[in-house]
Coordinates of C-alpha atoms in Angstrom, one line a residue:
Chain A
M1 CA -27.7 -26.2 5.8
N2 CA -25.8 -24.0 3.4
T3 CA -22.6 -25.7 2.4
S4 CA -21.4 -23.1 -0.1
P5 CA -18.0 -21.7 0.6
I6 CA -17.0 -18.3 1.6
I7 CA -15.6 -16.8 -1.6
I8 CA -12.9 -14.1 -1.6
I9 CA -12.2 -12.3 -4.9
G10 CA -8.6 -11.1 -5.0
S11 CA -5.3 -12.4 -3.7
G12 CA -3.5 -9.3 -2.6
M13 CA -2.6 -8.3 0.9
A14 CA -6.2 -7.6 1.9
A15 CA -7.5 -11.0 0.7
Y16 CA -4.6 -13.1 2.1
T17 CA -4.5 -11.2 5.4
L18 CA -8.2 -11.8 5.8
A19 CA -7.9 -15.4 4.9
R20 CA -5.0 -15.9 7.4
E21 CA -6.9 -14.1 10.2
F22 CA -10.1 -16.1 9.4
R23 CA -8.2 -19.4 9.6
K24 CA -7.0 -18.4 13.1
L25 CA -10.7 -18.3 14.1
D26 CA -12.3 -21.0 11.9
A27 CA -10.3 -23.9 10.7
D28 CA -13.0 -25.7 8.8
T29 CA -15.4 -23.5 6.8
A30 CA -14.8 -23.9 3.1
L31 CA -12.9 -21.0 1.6
T32 CA -12.4 -20.3 -2.1
I33 CA -10.1 -17.5 -3.3
I34 CA -10.5 -16.4 -6.9
T35 CA -7.7 -14.4 -8.4
A36 CA -6.9 -13.0 -11.9
D37 CA -3.1 -13.4 -11.3
A38 CA -0.8 -16.2 -10.2
G39 CA -2.0 -16.1 -6.6
D40 CA 1.5 -16.0 -5.1
A41 CA 1.8 -14.1 -1.8
Y42 CA 4.1 -11.1 -1.7
S43 CA 4.5 -8.0 0.4
K44 CA 3.3 -5.1 -1.7
P45 CA 5.2 -2.4 0.3
M46 CA 8.4 -4.2 -0.8
L47 CA 7.7 -3.4 -4.5
S48 CA 9.2 0.1 -3.9
T49 CA 12.3 -1.1 -2.0
A50 CA 13.2 -4.2 -4.0
Y51 CA 16.1 -2.8 -6.0
T52 CA 17.8 -1.5 -2.9
Q53 CA 17.3 -4.9 -1.2
G54 CA 18.6 -6.7 -4.3
K55 CA 15.4 -8.7 -4.9
S56 CA 13.9 -9.5 -8.3
A57 CA 10.2 -9.7 -8.8
A58 CA 10.3 -13.5 -8.4
Q59 CA 12.3 -13.2 -5.2
L60 CA 9.6 -11.0 -3.7
V61 CA 7.3 -14.0 -3.6
T62 CA 7.0 -15.0 0.1
M63 CA 4.7 -18.0 -0.5
S64 CA 3.6 -19.7 -3.7
A65 CA -0.1 -20.2 -4.5
D66 CA 0.4 -23.9 -3.7
K67 CA 1.8 -23.1 -0.3
M68 CA -1.1 -20.7 0.3
R69 CA -3.6 -23.4 -0.6
E70 CA -2.0 -25.6 2.0
Q71 CA -1.5 -23.0 4.7
L72 CA -5.1 -21.6 4.3
K73 CA -6.8 -24.9 3.6
A74 CA -8.4 -23.0 0.7
T75 CA -9.3 -23.6 -2.9
I76 CA -7.4 -21.0 -4.9
L77 CA -8.4 -20.4 -8.5
T78 CA -5.6 -18.6 -10.2
H79 CA -5.6 -16.8 -13.5
T80 CA -9.4 -16.7 -13.2
R81 CA -11.6 -13.7 -13.7
V82 CA -15.0 -13.2 -12.2
I83 CA -17.2 -12.0 -15.0
A84 CA -20.2 -11.0 -12.8
I85 CA -21.7 -11.2 -9.4
N86 CA -25.4 -12.2 -8.9
V87 CA -26.2 -10.9 -5.4
A88 CA -29.8 -12.2 -5.5
A89 CA -28.8 -15.8 -6.4
K90 CA -25.6 -15.5 -4.3
Q91 CA -23.4 -16.6 -7.2
V92 CA -20.3 -15.5 -8.9
Q93 CA -20.0 -16.1 -12.7
L94 CA -16.7 -17.3 -14.1
A95 CA -15.9 -17.9 -17.8
S96 CA -16.4 -21.6 -17.4
E97 CA -18.7 -22.1 -14.4
T98 CA -20.9 -20.5 -11.8
L99 CA -20.1 -20.7 -8.1
D100 CA -22.4 -20.4 -5.2
Y101 CA -21.2 -18.5 -2.1
S102 CA -22.5 -18.4 1.4
K103 CA -20.6 -15.1 1.9
L104 CA -18.7 -13.1 -0.6
V105 CA -15.7 -10.8 0.1
L106 CA -14.5 -8.2 -2.5
A107 CA -10.8 -7.6 -2.2
L108 CA -10.4 -6.3 -5.7
G109 CA -7.8 -3.7 -5.1
A110 CA -7.3 -0.5 -7.2
D111 CA -6.4 0.4 -10.7
T112 CA -3.6 2.9 -11.4
V113 CA -4.8 6.2 -12.9
K114 CA -3.8 6.4 -16.5
P115 CA -2.5 9.8 -17.6
K116 CA -4.1 11.4 -20.7
L117 CA -1.3 11.8 -23.2
E118 CA -0.6 12.5 -26.8
G119 CA 2.2 10.9 -28.8
D120 CA 3.3 7.7 -30.5
A121 CA 4.8 6.0 -27.4
T122 CA 1.9 6.2 -24.9
D123 CA 1.9 2.3 -24.8
A124 CA 5.5 2.4 -23.5
I125 CA 4.4 3.7 -20.1
Y126 CA 4.5 1.4 -17.1
S127 CA 2.6 1.6 -13.9
V128 CA 3.1 -0.7 -10.9
N129 CA 0.4 -1.8 -8.6
D130 CA 1.0 -5.5 -8.2
L131 CA 3.8 -8.1 -8.5
E132 CA 3.1 -8.8 -12.2
D133 CA 3.2 -5.1 -13.1
Y134 CA 6.4 -4.9 -11.3
A135 CA 8.0 -7.8 -13.1
R136 CA 7.1 -6.2 -16.4
F137 CA 8.6 -2.9 -15.3
R138 CA 11.8 -4.6 -14.1
T139 CA 12.1 -6.3 -17.5
A140 CA 11.6 -3.1 -19.3
A141 CA 14.2 -1.3 -17.2
E142 CA 16.8 -4.0 -17.4
G143 CA 20.0 -2.6 -19.0
K144 CA 18.5 0.9 -19.3
K145 CA 19.7 4.1 -17.7
R146 CA 17.1 6.8 -17.6
V147 CA 13.7 6.5 -15.9
T148 CA 11.1 9.3 -15.9
I149 CA 8.5 9.1 -13.2
F150 CA 5.1 10.8 -13.5
G151 CA 3.9 11.9 -10.0
G152 CA 5.6 12.9 -6.8
G153 CA 3.3 11.0 -4.5
L154 CA 4.2 8.3 -2.1
I155 CA 4.9 5.7 -4.8
G156 CA 6.7 8.1 -7.1
C157 CA 9.0 9.3 -4.3
E158 CA 9.7 5.7 -3.1
F159 CA 10.4 4.4 -6.6
A160 CA 12.7 7.4 -7.3
N161 CA 14.8 6.6 -4.3
D162 CA 14.9 2.9 -5.0
L163 CA 15.8 3.4 -8.7
V164 CA 18.6 5.9 -7.9
N165 CA 20.0 3.3 -5.4
A166 CA 20.0 0.8 -8.3
G167 CA 22.0 3.2 -10.4
Y168 CA 19.3 4.7 -12.6
S169 CA 19.2 8.4 -13.6
V170 CA 15.7 9.6 -12.5
D171 CA 13.5 12.5 -13.5
I172 CA 10.2 13.2 -11.8
A173 CA 7.4 15.4 -13.2
H174 CA 5.1 16.6 -10.5
P175 CA 2.5 19.4 -10.9
H176 CA 3.1 20.9 -7.4
H177 CA 6.2 22.6 -6.2
Y178 CA 6.8 20.0 -3.6
P179 CA 5.9 16.3 -3.4
L180 CA 3.2 14.6 -1.2
E181 CA 1.3 17.9 -0.9
R182 CA -1.9 16.2 -0.1
L183 CA -0.4 14.6 3.0
M184 CA 1.9 17.4 4.4
P185 CA 2.7 21.1 4.4
E186 CA 5.5 22.7 2.5
V187 CA 8.5 22.4 4.8
P188 CA 8.6 18.6 5.2
G189 CA 7.6 18.2 1.6
M190 CA 10.6 20.3 0.5
A191 CA 12.8 18.2 2.7
I192 CA 11.8 15.1 0.7
K193 CA 12.2 17.0 -2.5
N194 CA 15.7 18.2 -1.6
G195 CA 16.7 14.8 -0.2
L196 CA 15.9 13.1 -3.5
A197 CA 17.5 16.0 -5.4
Q198 CA 20.8 15.5 -3.5
L199 CA 20.8 11.9 -4.7
G200 CA 20.6 13.3 -8.2
V201 CA 16.8 13.1 -8.9
R202 CA 15.8 16.0 -11.3
W203 CA 12.4 17.5 -10.4
H204 CA 10.2 19.1 -13.1
L205 CA 7.2 21.3 -12.2
G206 CA 4.4 20.1 -14.4
F207 CA 2.7 17.1 -15.8
A208 CA 3.3 15.1 -19.0
S209 CA 1.3 15.9 -22.0
A210 CA 3.0 13.6 -24.6
V211 CA 5.4 10.7 -24.9
N212 CA 7.0 10.0 -28.3
H213 CA 9.7 7.8 -29.7
G214 CA 12.8 9.8 -30.4
T215 CA 16.2 9.2 -31.9
D216 CA 17.5 8.5 -28.4
G217 CA 14.9 6.6 -26.6
L218 CA 11.6 8.2 -25.5
V219 CA 10.8 11.9 -25.3
V220 CA 8.5 13.1 -22.6
T221 CA 6.9 16.5 -23.2
L222 CA 5.5 18.4 -20.3
N223 CA 2.6 20.8 -20.3
D224 CA 5.0 23.8 -20.4
G225 CA 6.9 22.4 -23.4
T226 CA 9.9 21.1 -21.5
T227 CA 11.2 17.8 -22.8
I228 CA 12.9 14.9 -20.9
N229 CA 14.7 12.1 -22.6
A230 CA 14.0 8.7 -21.0
D231 CA 14.5 5.0 -21.6
V232 CA 11.6 3.9 -19.4
V233 CA 8.5 5.9 -18.2
L234 CA 6.8 5.0 -14.9
S235 CA 3.4 6.5 -14.2
A236 CA 2.6 6.9 -10.5
I237 CA -0.2 9.5 -10.5
G238 CA -2.7 7.8 -8.3
L239 CA -5.0 4.9 -7.6
R240 CA -8.7 4.4 -8.2
P241 CA -10.6 1.7 -6.3
R242 CA -12.0 -1.0 -8.5
I243 CA -15.7 -0.5 -8.3
Q244 CA -17.0 -1.5 -11.7
M245 CA -17.9 -5.1 -11.0
A246 CA -19.7 -4.2 -7.7
Q247 CA -21.5 -1.4 -9.4
A248 CA -22.7 -3.7 -12.2
A249 CA -24.1 -6.0 -9.5
G250 CA -26.1 -3.3 -7.9
I251 CA -23.8 -2.8 -5.0
N252 CA -23.5 0.8 -3.7
V253 CA -20.3 2.6 -4.7
Q254 CA -19.0 6.1 -4.3
R255 CA -15.2 6.6 -4.5
G256 CA -14.9 3.0 -3.4
I257 CA -17.3 0.1 -2.7
V258 CA -19.4 1.5 0.1
T259 CA -19.3 -0.5 3.4
D260 CA -20.3 0.1 6.9
R261 CA -18.0 -0.4 9.8
Q262 CA -18.6 -4.2 9.7
L263 CA -17.3 -4.1 6.1
R264 CA -20.8 -4.9 4.9
T265 CA -22.0 -3.7 1.5
N266 CA -25.7 -3.1 0.9
A267 CA -26.0 -6.6 -0.7
P268 CA -26.7 -9.4 1.8
D269 CA -23.6 -11.4 2.8
V270 CA -21.3 -9.3 0.5
Y271 CA -18.4 -7.6 2.1
A272 CA -15.5 -5.5 0.8
L273 CA -12.1 -4.5 2.2
G274 CA -8.7 -3.2 1.1
D275 CA -8.0 -0.7 -1.6
C276 CA -11.4 -1.2 -3.3
A277 CA -13.4 -0.4 -0.2
E278 CA -14.8 2.9 1.2
V279 CA -15.3 2.0 4.8
A280 CA -17.6 4.4 6.7
G281 CA -16.6 7.1 4.3
H282 CA -12.8 6.5 4.4
V283 CA -10.8 5.3 1.4
L284 CA -7.4 4.5 3.0
P285 CA -5.1 2.4 0.6
Y286 CA -2.4 1.7 3.2
V287 CA -1.2 -1.3 5.1
L288 CA -2.5 -0.4 8.6
P289 CA -6.1 0.2 7.7
L290 CA -6.1 -3.1 5.7
M291 CA -4.8 -5.0 8.7
A292 CA -7.5 -3.5 10.9
Q293 CA -10.2 -4.3 8.4
A294 CA -9.0 -7.9 7.9
R295 CA -9.0 -8.6 11.7
A296 CA -12.5 -7.2 12.1
L297 CA -13.9 -9.0 9.1
A298 CA -12.3 -12.3 10.0
A299 CA -14.2 -12.1 13.3
T300 CA -17.4 -11.1 11.6
L301 CA -17.2 -14.0 9.1
S302 CA -16.5 -16.4 11.9
G303 CA -19.7 -15.4 13.7
T304 CA -18.8 -12.5 16.0
A305 CA -20.1 -9.3 14.3
T306 CA -17.2 -6.8 14.8
E307 CA -16.8 -3.2 13.7
V308 CA -13.5 -2.0 12.4
A309 CA -11.7 0.5 14.6
Y310 CA -9.0 2.8 13.2
P311 CA -6.5 4.3 15.6
A312 CA -4.3 7.1 14.2
M313 CA -2.3 5.3 11.5
P314 CA 1.0 7.0 10.6
V315 CA 2.3 6.2 7.1
V316 CA 6.1 5.7 6.6
V317 CA 7.5 7.1 3.4
K318 CA 10.3 4.7 2.4
T319 CA 12.7 7.3 1.0
P320 CA 16.0 6.7 2.8
A321 CA 17.3 10.0 1.3
C322 CA 14.8 11.6 3.7
P323 CA 13.1 9.3 6.1
T324 CA 9.6 10.5 6.6
A325 CA 6.5 9.6 8.6
V326 CA 3.2 11.3 8.2
A327 CA -0.2 11.1 10.0
T328 CA -2.7 13.1 8.1
A329 CA -5.7 15.0 9.4
N330 CA -8.5 16.5 7.5
P331 CA -8.1 20.3 7.5
L332 CA -10.2 21.8 10.3
D333 CA -11.1 25.4 11.0
G334 CA -8.8 26.9 13.5
A335 CA -6.1 24.1 13.2
T336 CA -2.6 25.1 12.0
W337 CA 0.7 23.5 11.3
Q338 CA 3.5 24.3 13.7
V339 CA 6.8 23.6 11.9
N340 CA 10.1 23.2 13.7
C341 CA 13.3 22.4 11.9
T342 CA 16.6 21.3 13.3
E343 CA 19.7 19.9 11.6
D344 CA 18.3 16.5 12.3
G345 CA 15.0 17.0 10.4
V346 CA 11.6 18.6 10.4
C347 CA 8.9 18.2 13.0
A348 CA 5.6 19.6 11.7
L349 CA 2.6 19.3 14.1
Y350 CA -1.0 19.9 13.1
Q351 CA -2.8 21.3 16.1
D352 CA -6.2 22.8 16.8
A353 CA -6.7 26.2 18.5
E354 CA -6.3 24.5 22.0
G355 CA -3.0 22.9 21.0
K356 CA -4.4 19.4 20.7
L357 CA -2.4 17.3 18.2
L358 CA -4.4 16.2 15.1
G359 CA -1.6 15.1 12.7
F360 CA 2.1 15.3 12.0
A361 CA 4.8 15.1 9.4
L362 CA 8.3 14.2 10.5
T363 CA 11.5 13.8 8.6
G364 CA 15.0 12.7 9.3
K365 CA 15.8 11.8 12.9
E366 CA 12.5 13.4 14.0
T367 CA 10.7 10.3 12.6
A368 CA 11.9 8.5 15.8
Q369 CA 9.1 10.4 17.6
R370 CA 6.3 8.9 15.5
Q371 CA 5.1 6.2 17.9
T372 CA 5.0 8.6 20.8
L373 CA 3.2 11.3 18.8
A374 CA 0.8 8.8 17.3
K375 CA -0.4 7.8 20.7
Q376 CA -1.5 11.4 21.2
L377 CA -3.6 11.6 18.0
P378 CA -7.4 11.1 18.0
P379 CA -8.5 7.8 16.4
I380 CA -9.8 7.9 12.9
L381 CA -12.7 5.6 13.7
N382 CA -13.2 5.0 17.4
Chain B
M1 CA 21.4 -13.8 18.2
K2 CA 18.8 -14.2 15.4
T3 CA 17.5 -12.1 12.5
W4 CA 13.8 -11.7 11.9
Q5 CA 11.8 -10.4 9.0
C6 CA 8.4 -8.7 9.0
V7 CA 6.2 -10.7 6.6
V8 CA 4.2 -7.6 5.9
C9 CA 6.9 -5.3 4.6
G10 CA 10.1 -7.2 4.7
F11 CA 11.7 -5.1 7.4
I12 CA 14.7 -6.9 9.0
Y13 CA 15.2 -6.9 12.7
N14 CA 18.7 -8.0 13.7
E15 CA 18.8 -8.9 17.4
A16 CA 22.6 -8.3 17.7
A17 CA 22.2 -4.7 16.3
G18 CA 18.9 -3.9 18.0
L19 CA 17.2 -0.6 17.0
P20 CA 18.9 2.0 19.2
E21 CA 17.0 4.8 17.5
E22 CA 13.7 3.1 18.5
G23 CA 14.9 2.7 22.0
I24 CA 15.7 -1.0 21.6
A25 CA 19.2 -1.8 22.8
A26 CA 21.6 -3.9 20.8
G27 CA 21.3 -7.6 21.8
T28 CA 17.5 -7.4 22.5
A29 CA 15.8 -10.7 21.6
W30 CA 12.7 -10.5 19.5
T31 CA 10.7 -12.2 22.3
D32 CA 11.8 -9.4 24.7
I33 CA 10.4 -6.6 22.5
P34 CA 7.1 -5.3 23.9
E35 CA 3.9 -6.3 22.3
D36 CA 2.9 -2.7 21.5
W37 CA 6.1 -2.2 19.5
A38 CA 5.4 -1.6 15.8
C39 CA 7.4 -2.4 12.7
P40 CA 9.3 0.8 11.9
D41 CA 8.6 0.4 8.2
C42 CA 5.0 -0.6 7.9
G43 CA 3.8 0.3 11.3
V44 CA 2.1 -3.0 12.0
A45 CA 2.2 -3.8 15.7
K46 CA 4.2 -6.7 16.9
A47 CA 1.1 -8.4 18.2
D48 CA -0.4 -8.3 14.8
F49 CA 2.2 -9.7 12.5
D50 CA 4.4 -12.7 12.3
M51 CA 8.1 -12.2 12.2
I52 CA 9.8 -15.1 10.5
E53 CA 13.3 -16.2 11.3
V54 CA 15.7 -15.7 8.4

């Protein structure tokens, strides 16, 4: 009988949600969680609303690693890095020891994309993708006034709104004439841009090419030569799934760690979920897909092989200056956006030639329709 | 009347205030909210997450 534990690498939302769901189904099987950080549980979506809610990084911790050990009846190795995975021997290699696993789950998350920049202050740029990053950013921004954000994506827009609410003066450099252009058409995108601009956010069309120390803080230079003075720079230009360790172990990777609908990689008894995973061709670094993955994988790990199903999963953009909900669809031949605007907001519907709803982008009070509309959307994975 | 918080995203549901824009009248107890209702901030369905009392 194999008495080795199930090992989960990572302690973010994917890892801890999986562990919680697994414990609902199996109270006894040994579970070991290995994490490079402190292992405290926190809600990642709250990182971009914490200023508005008046919470420090430490106050975002919902459960300490000790509480998680108790609640999950798990061994949690904190501040511990996995050096390598040996899929043939079913072992993970740590600095000080080698651990056997019965099943291994990769919940490694993603890395923030680093901008390529010239200048003497490129090491003064922050990015936020976990609680410890966030604590560092908060410390850097303490007592400062001007924040320049690179990237008008979901995180860039949410942080801009949150920082303005906290009294910061915010500039955003974004290389497209409206934000969130990969998720929505121009009209709702412009509504977000204008909503943030009305709060005082200054938009700059372009991307940063250099960051230097100046006489008055930092000087950000954009590709067109424009300069912005800043005290703190936050880069939010994208996420890249962490695939290197899996790749080195001979596990198939593409954009993410490749899995089938049971979250299985090509290596026996090795699974992946969350921001590091490419599940049946989809890389979806959002909360809802992660919850669906965690439930399916918890069932599989407890003995009932279960495929993940994705319904339509609208994403809420937490920009109170312009509340927004979007459900994306891949562009299809013959499908078009129908955009209706009222004083209350924008209702943009993506429809095929027969008028079937495939996606939407809603702003303002129109966001109240999102649940009703989501029910009309085709599932992403049936 | 109680106040509840979504453990996934931190959304606060105040029973006294309800969520009129979501069709939930003021004074609606958490237990009376339908199971297919989803958190307005993170979209996780009521059946799938734990609201904690705050």
